[in-house]
CSV table of C-alpha atoms in Angstrom, one decimal:
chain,number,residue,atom,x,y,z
Y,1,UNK,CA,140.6,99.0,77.2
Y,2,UNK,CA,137.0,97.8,78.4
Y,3,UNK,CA,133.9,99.0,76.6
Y,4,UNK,CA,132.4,101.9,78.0
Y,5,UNK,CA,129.0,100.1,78.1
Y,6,UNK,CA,131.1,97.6,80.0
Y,7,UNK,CA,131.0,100.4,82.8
Y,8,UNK,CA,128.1,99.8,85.4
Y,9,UNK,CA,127.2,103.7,85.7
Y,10,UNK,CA,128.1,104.5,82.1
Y,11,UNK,CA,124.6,106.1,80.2
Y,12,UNK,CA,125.0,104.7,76.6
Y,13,UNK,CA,123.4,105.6,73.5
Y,14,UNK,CA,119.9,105.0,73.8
Y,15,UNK,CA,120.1,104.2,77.3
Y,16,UNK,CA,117.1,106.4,78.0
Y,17,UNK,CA,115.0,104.4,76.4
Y,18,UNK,CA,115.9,101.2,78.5
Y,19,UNK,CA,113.4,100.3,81.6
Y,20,UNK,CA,113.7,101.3,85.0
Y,21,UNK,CA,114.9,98.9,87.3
Y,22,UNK,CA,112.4,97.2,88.9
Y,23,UNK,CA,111.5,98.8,92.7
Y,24,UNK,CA,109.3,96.5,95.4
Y,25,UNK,CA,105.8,97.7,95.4
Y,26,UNK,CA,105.2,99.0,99.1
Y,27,UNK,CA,102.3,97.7,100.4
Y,28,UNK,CA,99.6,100.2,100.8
Y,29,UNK,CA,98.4,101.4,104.4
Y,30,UNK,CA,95.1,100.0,105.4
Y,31,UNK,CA,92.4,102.2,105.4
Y,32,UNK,CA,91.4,103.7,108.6
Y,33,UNK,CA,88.0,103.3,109.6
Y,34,UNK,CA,86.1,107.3,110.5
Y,35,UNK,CA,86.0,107.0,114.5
Y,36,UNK,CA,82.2,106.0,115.2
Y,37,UNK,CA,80.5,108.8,117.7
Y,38,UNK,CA,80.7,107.6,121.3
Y,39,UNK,CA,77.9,106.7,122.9
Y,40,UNK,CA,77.1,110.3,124.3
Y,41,UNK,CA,77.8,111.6,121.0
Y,42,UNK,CA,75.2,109.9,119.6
Y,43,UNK,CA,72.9,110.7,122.6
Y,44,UNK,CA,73.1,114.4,122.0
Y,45,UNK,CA,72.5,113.9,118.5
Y,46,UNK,CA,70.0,112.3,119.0
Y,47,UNK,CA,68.3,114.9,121.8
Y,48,UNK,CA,69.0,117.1,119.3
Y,49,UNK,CA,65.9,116.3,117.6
Y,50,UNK,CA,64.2,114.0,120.1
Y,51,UNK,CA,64.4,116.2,123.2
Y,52,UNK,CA,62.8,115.1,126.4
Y,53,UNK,CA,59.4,115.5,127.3
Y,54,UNK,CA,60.0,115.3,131.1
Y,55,UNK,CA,56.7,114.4,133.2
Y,56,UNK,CA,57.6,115.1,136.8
Y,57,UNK,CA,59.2,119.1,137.8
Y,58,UNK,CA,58.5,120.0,141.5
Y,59,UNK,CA,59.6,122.9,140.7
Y,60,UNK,CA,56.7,125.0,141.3
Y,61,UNK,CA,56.5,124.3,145.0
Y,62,UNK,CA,59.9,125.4,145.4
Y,63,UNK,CA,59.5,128.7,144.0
Y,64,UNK,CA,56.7,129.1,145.8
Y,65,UNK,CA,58.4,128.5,149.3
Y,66,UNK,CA,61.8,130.4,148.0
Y,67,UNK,CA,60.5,132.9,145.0
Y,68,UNK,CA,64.3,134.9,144.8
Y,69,UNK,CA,65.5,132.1,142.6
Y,70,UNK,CA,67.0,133.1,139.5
Y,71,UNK,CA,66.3,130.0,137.0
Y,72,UNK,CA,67.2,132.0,133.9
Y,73,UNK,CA,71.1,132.0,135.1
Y,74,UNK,CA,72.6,128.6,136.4
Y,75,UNK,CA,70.8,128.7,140.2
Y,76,UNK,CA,73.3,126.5,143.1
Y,77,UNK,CA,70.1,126.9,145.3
Y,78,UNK,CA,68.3,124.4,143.3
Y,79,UNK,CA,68.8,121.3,141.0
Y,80,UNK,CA,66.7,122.8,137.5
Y,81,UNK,CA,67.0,126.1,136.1
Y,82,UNK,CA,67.0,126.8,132.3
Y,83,UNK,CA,70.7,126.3,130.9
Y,84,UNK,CA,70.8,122.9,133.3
Y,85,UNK,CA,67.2,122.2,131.1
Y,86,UNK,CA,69.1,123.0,128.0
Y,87,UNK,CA,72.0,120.9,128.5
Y,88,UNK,CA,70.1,118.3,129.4
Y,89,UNK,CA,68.1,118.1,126.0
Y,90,UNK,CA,64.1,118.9,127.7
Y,91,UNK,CA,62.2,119.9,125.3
Y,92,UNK,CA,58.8,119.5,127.1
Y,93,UNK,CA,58.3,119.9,130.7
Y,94,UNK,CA,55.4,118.6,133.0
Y,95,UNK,CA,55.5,121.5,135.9
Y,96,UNK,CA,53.7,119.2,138.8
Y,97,UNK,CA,50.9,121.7,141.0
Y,98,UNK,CA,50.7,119.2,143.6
Y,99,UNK,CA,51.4,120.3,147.2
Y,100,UNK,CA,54.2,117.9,148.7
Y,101,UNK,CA,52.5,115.6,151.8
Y,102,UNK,CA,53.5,116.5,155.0
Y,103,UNK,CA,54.7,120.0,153.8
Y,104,UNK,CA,52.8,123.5,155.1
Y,105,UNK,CA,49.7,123.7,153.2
Y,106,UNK,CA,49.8,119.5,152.3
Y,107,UNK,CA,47.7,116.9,152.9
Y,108,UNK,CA,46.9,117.3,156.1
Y,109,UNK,CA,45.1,120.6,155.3
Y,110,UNK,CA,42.3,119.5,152.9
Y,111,UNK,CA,40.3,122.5,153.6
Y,112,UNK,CA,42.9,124.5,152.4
Y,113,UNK,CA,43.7,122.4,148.9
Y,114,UNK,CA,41.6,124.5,146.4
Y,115,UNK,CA,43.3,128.0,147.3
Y,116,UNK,CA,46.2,125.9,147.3
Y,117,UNK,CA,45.7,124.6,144.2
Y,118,UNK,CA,45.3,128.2,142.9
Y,119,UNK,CA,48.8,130.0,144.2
Y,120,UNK,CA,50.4,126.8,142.6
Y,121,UNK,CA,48.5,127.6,139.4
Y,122,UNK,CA,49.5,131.2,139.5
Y,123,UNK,CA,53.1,130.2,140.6
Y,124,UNK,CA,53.7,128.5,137.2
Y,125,UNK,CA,51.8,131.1,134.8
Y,126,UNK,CA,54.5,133.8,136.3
Y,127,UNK,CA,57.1,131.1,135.6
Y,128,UNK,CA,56.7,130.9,132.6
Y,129,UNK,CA,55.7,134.5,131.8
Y,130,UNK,CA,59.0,135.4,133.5
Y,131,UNK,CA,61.0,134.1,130.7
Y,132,UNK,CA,59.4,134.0,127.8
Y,133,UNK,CA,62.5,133.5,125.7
Y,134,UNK,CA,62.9,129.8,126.8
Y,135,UNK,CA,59.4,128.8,128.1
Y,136,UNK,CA,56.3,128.4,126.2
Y,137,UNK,CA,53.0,127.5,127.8
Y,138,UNK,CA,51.9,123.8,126.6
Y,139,UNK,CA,48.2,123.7,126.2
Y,140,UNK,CA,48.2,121.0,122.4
Y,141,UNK,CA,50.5,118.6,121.4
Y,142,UNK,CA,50.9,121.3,118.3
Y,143,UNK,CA,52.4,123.9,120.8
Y,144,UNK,CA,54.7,121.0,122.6
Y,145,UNK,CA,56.1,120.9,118.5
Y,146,UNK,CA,55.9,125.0,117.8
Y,147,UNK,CA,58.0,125.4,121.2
Y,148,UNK,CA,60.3,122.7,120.2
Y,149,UNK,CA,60.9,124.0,116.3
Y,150,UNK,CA,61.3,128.0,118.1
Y,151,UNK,CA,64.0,126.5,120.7
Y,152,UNK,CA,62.0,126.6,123.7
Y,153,UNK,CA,60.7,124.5,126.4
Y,154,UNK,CA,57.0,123.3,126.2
Y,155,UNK,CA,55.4,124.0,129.8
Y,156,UNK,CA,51.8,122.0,130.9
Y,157,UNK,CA,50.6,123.2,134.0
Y,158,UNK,CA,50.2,119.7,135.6
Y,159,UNK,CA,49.1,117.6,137.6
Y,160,UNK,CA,46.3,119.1,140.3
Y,161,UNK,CA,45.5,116.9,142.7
Y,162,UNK,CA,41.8,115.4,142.2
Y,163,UNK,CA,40.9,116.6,146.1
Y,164,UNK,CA,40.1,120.1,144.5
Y,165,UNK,CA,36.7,118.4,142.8
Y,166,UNK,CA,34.9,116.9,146.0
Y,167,UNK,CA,31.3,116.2,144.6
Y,168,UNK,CA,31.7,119.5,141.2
Y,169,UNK,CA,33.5,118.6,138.2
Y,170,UNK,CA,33.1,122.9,137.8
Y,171,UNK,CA,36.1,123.1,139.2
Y,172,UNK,CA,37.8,121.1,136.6
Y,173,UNK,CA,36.6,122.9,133.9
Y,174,UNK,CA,37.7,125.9,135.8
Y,175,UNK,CA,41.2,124.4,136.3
Y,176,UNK,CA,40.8,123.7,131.9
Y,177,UNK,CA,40.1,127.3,131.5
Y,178,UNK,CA,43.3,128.5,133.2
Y,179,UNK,CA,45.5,126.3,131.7
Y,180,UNK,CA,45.9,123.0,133.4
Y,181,UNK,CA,46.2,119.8,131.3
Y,182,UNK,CA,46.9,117.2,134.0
Y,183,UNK,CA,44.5,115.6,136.7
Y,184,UNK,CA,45.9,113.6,139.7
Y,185,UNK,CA,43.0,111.1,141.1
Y,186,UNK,CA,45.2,109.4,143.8
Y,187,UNK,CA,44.2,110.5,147.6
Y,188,UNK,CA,40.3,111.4,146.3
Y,189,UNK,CA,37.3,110.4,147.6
Y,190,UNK,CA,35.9,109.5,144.2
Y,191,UNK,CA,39.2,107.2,143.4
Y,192,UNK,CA,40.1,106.0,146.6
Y,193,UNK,CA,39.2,101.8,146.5
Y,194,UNK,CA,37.9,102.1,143.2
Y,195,UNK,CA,35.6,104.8,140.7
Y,196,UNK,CA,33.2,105.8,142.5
Y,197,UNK,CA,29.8,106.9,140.5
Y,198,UNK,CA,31.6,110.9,140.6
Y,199,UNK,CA,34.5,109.6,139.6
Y,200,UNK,CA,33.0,107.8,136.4
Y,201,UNK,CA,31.9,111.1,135.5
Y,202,UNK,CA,35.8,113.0,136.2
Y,203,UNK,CA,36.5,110.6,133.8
Y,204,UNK,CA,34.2,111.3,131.2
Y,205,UNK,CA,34.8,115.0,131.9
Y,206,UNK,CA,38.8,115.0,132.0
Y,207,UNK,CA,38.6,112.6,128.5
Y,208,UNK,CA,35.7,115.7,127.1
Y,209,UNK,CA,38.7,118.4,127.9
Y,210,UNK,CA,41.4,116.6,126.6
Y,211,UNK,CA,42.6,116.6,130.5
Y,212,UNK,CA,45.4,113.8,131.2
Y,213,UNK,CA,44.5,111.4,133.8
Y,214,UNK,CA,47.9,110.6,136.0
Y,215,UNK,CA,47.9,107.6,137.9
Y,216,UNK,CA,50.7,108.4,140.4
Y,217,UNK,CA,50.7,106.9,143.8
Y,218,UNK,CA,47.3,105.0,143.1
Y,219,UNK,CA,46.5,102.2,144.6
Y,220,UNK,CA,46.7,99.3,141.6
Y,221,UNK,CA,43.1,98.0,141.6
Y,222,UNK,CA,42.3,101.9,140.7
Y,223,UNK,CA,44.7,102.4,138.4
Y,224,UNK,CA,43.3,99.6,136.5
Y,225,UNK,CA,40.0,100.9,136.7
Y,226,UNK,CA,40.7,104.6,135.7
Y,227,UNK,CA,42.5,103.0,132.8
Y,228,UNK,CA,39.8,100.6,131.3
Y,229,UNK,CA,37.7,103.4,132.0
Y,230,UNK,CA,39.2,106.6,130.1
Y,231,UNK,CA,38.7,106.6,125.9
Y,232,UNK,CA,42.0,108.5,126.6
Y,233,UNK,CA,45.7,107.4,127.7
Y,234,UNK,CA,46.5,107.9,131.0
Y,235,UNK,CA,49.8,108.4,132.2
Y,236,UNK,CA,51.8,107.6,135.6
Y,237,UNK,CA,53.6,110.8,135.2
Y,238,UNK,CA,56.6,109.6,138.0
Y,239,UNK,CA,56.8,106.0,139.1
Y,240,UNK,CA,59.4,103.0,139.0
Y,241,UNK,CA,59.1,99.3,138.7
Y,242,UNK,CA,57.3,97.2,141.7
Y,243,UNK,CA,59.1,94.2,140.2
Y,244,UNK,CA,62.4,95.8,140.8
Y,245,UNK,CA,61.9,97.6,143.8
Y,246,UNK,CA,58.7,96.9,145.8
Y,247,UNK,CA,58.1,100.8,146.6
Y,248,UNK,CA,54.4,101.8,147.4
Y,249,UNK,CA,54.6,104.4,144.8
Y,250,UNK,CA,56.0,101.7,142.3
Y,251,UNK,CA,54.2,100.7,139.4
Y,252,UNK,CA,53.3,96.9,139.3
Y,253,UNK,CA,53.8,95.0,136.1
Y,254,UNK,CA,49.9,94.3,136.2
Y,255,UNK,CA,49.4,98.1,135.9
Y,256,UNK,CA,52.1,98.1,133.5
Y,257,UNK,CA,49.9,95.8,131.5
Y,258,UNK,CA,46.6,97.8,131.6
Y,259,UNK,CA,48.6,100.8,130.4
Y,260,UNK,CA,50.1,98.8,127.6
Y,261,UNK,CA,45.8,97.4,127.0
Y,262,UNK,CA,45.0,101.4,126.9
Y,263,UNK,CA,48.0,102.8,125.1
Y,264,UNK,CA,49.0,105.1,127.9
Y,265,UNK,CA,52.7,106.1,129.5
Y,266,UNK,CA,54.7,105.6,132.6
Y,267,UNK,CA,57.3,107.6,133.0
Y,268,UNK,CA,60.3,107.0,135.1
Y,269,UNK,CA,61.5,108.7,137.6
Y,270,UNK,CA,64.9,109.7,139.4
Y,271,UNK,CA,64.1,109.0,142.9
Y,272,UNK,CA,66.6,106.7,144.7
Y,273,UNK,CA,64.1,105.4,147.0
Y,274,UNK,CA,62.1,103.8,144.0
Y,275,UNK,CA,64.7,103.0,141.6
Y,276,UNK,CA,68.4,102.8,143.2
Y,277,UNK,CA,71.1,105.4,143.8
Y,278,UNK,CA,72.7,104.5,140.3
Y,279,UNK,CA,72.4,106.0,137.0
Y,280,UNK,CA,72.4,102.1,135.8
Y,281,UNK,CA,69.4,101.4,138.5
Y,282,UNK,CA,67.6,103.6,137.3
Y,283,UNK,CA,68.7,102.7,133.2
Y,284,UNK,CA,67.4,98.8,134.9
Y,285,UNK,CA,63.7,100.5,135.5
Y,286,UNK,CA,63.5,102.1,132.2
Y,287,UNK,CA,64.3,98.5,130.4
Y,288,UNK,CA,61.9,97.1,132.8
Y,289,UNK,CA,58.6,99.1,131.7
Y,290,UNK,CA,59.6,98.8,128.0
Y,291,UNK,CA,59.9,95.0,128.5
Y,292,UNK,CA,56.7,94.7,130.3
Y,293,UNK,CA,54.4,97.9,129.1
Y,294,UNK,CA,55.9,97.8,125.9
Y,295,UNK,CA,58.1,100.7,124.1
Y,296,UNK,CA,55.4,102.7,122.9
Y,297,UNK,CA,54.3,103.1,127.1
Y,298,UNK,CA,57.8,104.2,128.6
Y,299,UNK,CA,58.5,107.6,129.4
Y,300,UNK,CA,60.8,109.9,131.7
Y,301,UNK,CA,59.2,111.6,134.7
Y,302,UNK,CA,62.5,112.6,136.5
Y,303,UNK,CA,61.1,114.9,140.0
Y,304,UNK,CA,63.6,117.4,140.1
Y,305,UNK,CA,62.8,120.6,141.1
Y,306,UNK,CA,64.2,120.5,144.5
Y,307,UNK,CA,66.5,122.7,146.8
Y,308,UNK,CA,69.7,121.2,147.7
Y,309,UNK,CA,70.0,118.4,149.9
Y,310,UNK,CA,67.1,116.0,148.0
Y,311,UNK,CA,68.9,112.3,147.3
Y,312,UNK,CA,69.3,111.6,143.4
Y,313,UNK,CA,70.9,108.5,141.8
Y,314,UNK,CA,74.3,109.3,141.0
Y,315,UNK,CA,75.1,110.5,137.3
Y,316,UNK,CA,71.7,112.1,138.0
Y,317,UNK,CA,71.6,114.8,140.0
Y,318,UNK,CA,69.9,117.4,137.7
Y,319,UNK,CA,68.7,117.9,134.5
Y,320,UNK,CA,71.8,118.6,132.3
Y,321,UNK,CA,71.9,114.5,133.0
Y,322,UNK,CA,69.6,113.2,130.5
Y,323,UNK,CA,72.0,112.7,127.7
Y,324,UNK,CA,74.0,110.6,130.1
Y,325,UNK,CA,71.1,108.1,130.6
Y,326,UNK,CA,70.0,108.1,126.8
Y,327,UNK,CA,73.7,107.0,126.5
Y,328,UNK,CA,73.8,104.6,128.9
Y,329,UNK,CA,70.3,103.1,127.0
Y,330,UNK,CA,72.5,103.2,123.9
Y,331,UNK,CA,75.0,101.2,125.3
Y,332,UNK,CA,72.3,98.4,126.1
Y,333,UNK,CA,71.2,97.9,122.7
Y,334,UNK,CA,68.4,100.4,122.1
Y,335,UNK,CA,67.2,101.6,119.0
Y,336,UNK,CA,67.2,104.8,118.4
Y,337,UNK,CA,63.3,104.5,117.6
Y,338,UNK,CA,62.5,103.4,120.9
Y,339,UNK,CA,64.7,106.0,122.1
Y,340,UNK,CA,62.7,108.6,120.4
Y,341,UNK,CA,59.4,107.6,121.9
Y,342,UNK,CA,61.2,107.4,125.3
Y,343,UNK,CA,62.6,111.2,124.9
Y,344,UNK,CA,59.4,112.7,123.1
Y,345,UNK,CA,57.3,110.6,121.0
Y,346,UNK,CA,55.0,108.9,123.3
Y,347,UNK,CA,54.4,111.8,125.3
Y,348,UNK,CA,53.2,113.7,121.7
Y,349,UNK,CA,51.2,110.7,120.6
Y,350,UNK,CA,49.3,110.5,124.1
Y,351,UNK,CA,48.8,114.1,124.2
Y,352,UNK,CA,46.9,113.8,120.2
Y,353,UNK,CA,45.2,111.1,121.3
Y,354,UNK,CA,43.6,112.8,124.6
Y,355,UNK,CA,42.9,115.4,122.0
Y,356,UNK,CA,41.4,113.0,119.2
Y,357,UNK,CA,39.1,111.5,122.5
Y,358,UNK,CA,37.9,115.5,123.7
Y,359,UNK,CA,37.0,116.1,119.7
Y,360,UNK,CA,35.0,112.9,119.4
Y,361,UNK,CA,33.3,113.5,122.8
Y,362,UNK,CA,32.8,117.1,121.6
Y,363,UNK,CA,30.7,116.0,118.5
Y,364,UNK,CA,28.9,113.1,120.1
Y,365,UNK,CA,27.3,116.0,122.4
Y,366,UNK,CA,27.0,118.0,119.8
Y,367,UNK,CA,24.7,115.7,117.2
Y,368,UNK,CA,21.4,116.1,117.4
């Protein structure tokens, strides 16, 4: 008779005690890496707390010439109302006063451009008085951050064309007074082939209120002058790259470099006819200016505001788009530094400078 510990499955005495067999060690799972946020992910995170600080809204002059639109509800009868603002990240707005050329009540009725002016000015005080849940009037740098810590949309009244001052710089100060923060030279007679001796003294005037000088659509020699000329940034407030697209209202890279010399801003706009019909054109402008003017000197300036049937580069067509074209930057190798003066910090830092420039002026003038 065998042995019963002879017996393969038999459990002796003490068999308890004997090892385990010995089983092959599975080899662990590699660790899977936490999905990284997409690129418009990251984009709206980044919005989030760097919202945009748009320069350019025509909106204005639309409401003016069609005053039953609704931009507190999304609006089909034109391309910005307030959730399109949301979604889009703007934090800060630019509403533009300027009468459209060629337009009823445009440049071709200069005797009219004061009382113009005015309705354009009253226009955007009811804006923003008509939803004061999501727009706050802009008048410091301070209320651009209070509107943007209280979830609302910063509003400056801005640009007024410089045709309103012929040969009195008491209508700026009027203009101050009621809210604007934004001065257009281009198409006056004081800024026309260069500063005239009146136009020195816009200058001086504009930098005493803390008024923005924009540079739009003037001719380059000018904007070089106005530049070296103002203690404060100026700003190009919609305008692409000359170098890219030779456009009349482009910006040339030798304007570029006087802004980057006076530590102003040009802001980029969303007009197909000056940067391309493209979200990536219009991404191609953007790297442009930062290459040339620097990343402290590039801004947004997009020009909606418009009733349907404008032309916008596609991936662009409103405002709810922004966080596409921060993506896009992303994508390109941007840091999210530069991204944050692109959105809002430059605009902030040119605004507290203009301010810095009206103090100083201030005291000079007031020292015995």
């Amino acid at each position: 008779m065998a042995d019963l510990q002879d017996e393969p499955h038999s459990v002796g005495v003490g068999a308890e005690y004997l090892p385990a067999p010995a089983v092959p060690a599975v080899p662990a799972a590699p660790a899977v890496p936490a999905a990284l946020p997409c690129a418009l992910d990251r984009a709206a995170a980044l919005l989030s707390v760097h919202p945009v600080a748009d320069g350019c809204n025509t909106l204005v002059w639309t409401l003016r010439q069609s005053p039953y639109h609704d931009i507190g509800t999304p609006d089909a009868g034109v391309d910005t109302d307030i959730p399109r603002l949301r979604a889009g990240g703007v934090g800060a707005q630019f509403w533009s006063l300027l009468v459209p050329s060629g337009r009823p009540g445009g440049a071709a009725a200069a005797d009219r451009v004061v009382s113009d002016t005015l309705e354009q000015i009253d226009v955007a005080l009811t804006l923003v008085r008509d939803y004061p849940d999501s727009l706050l009037l802009g008048l410091t740098a301070d209320d651009m951050a209070d509107a943007r810590n209280r979830g609302r949309i910063a509003s400056f009244l801005g640009p007024v064309p410089g045709r309103t001052l012929t040969d009195s710089l008491g209508a700026l100060r009027a203009f101050h007074a009621l809210g604007v923060r934004i001065l257009a030279p281009a198409g006056a007679p004081w800024a026309q082939d260069g500063l005239t001796a009146f136009g020195h003294e816009v200058v001086k005037e504009a930098n005493r209120l803390a008024v923005l000088l924009d540079l739009t659509d003037c001719p380059p020699a000018t904007a070089c002058q106005v530049a070296g000329a103002s203690k404060a940034p100026v700003i190009i407030s919609n305008t692409a790259a000359a170098a890219l697209n030779p456009h009349p209202g482009n910006v040339t890279d030798e304007v570029l470099l006087a802004l980057r010399a006076a530590d102003g801003l040009a802001m980029v706009t969303f007009d197909p006819a000056r940067t391309g019909d493209s979200l990536h054109a219009v991404a191609d402008h953007v790297d442009h200016v930062r290459a040339v003017a620097g990343p402290n000197a590039v801004g947004l300036g997009a020009a909606f505001g418009s009733e349907p049937g404008s032309p916008r580069p596609a991936g662009l067509t409103d405002p709810s788009g922004y966080p596409k074209l921060i993506a896009e930057l992303l994508e390109r190798g941007w840091p999210e530094a530069d991204l944050a003066l692109l959105t809002w910090g430059n605009v902030q830092r040119v605004l507290r400078d203009a301010e810095f420039t009206s103090r100083a002026a201030q005291h000079r003038r007031s020292s015995p």
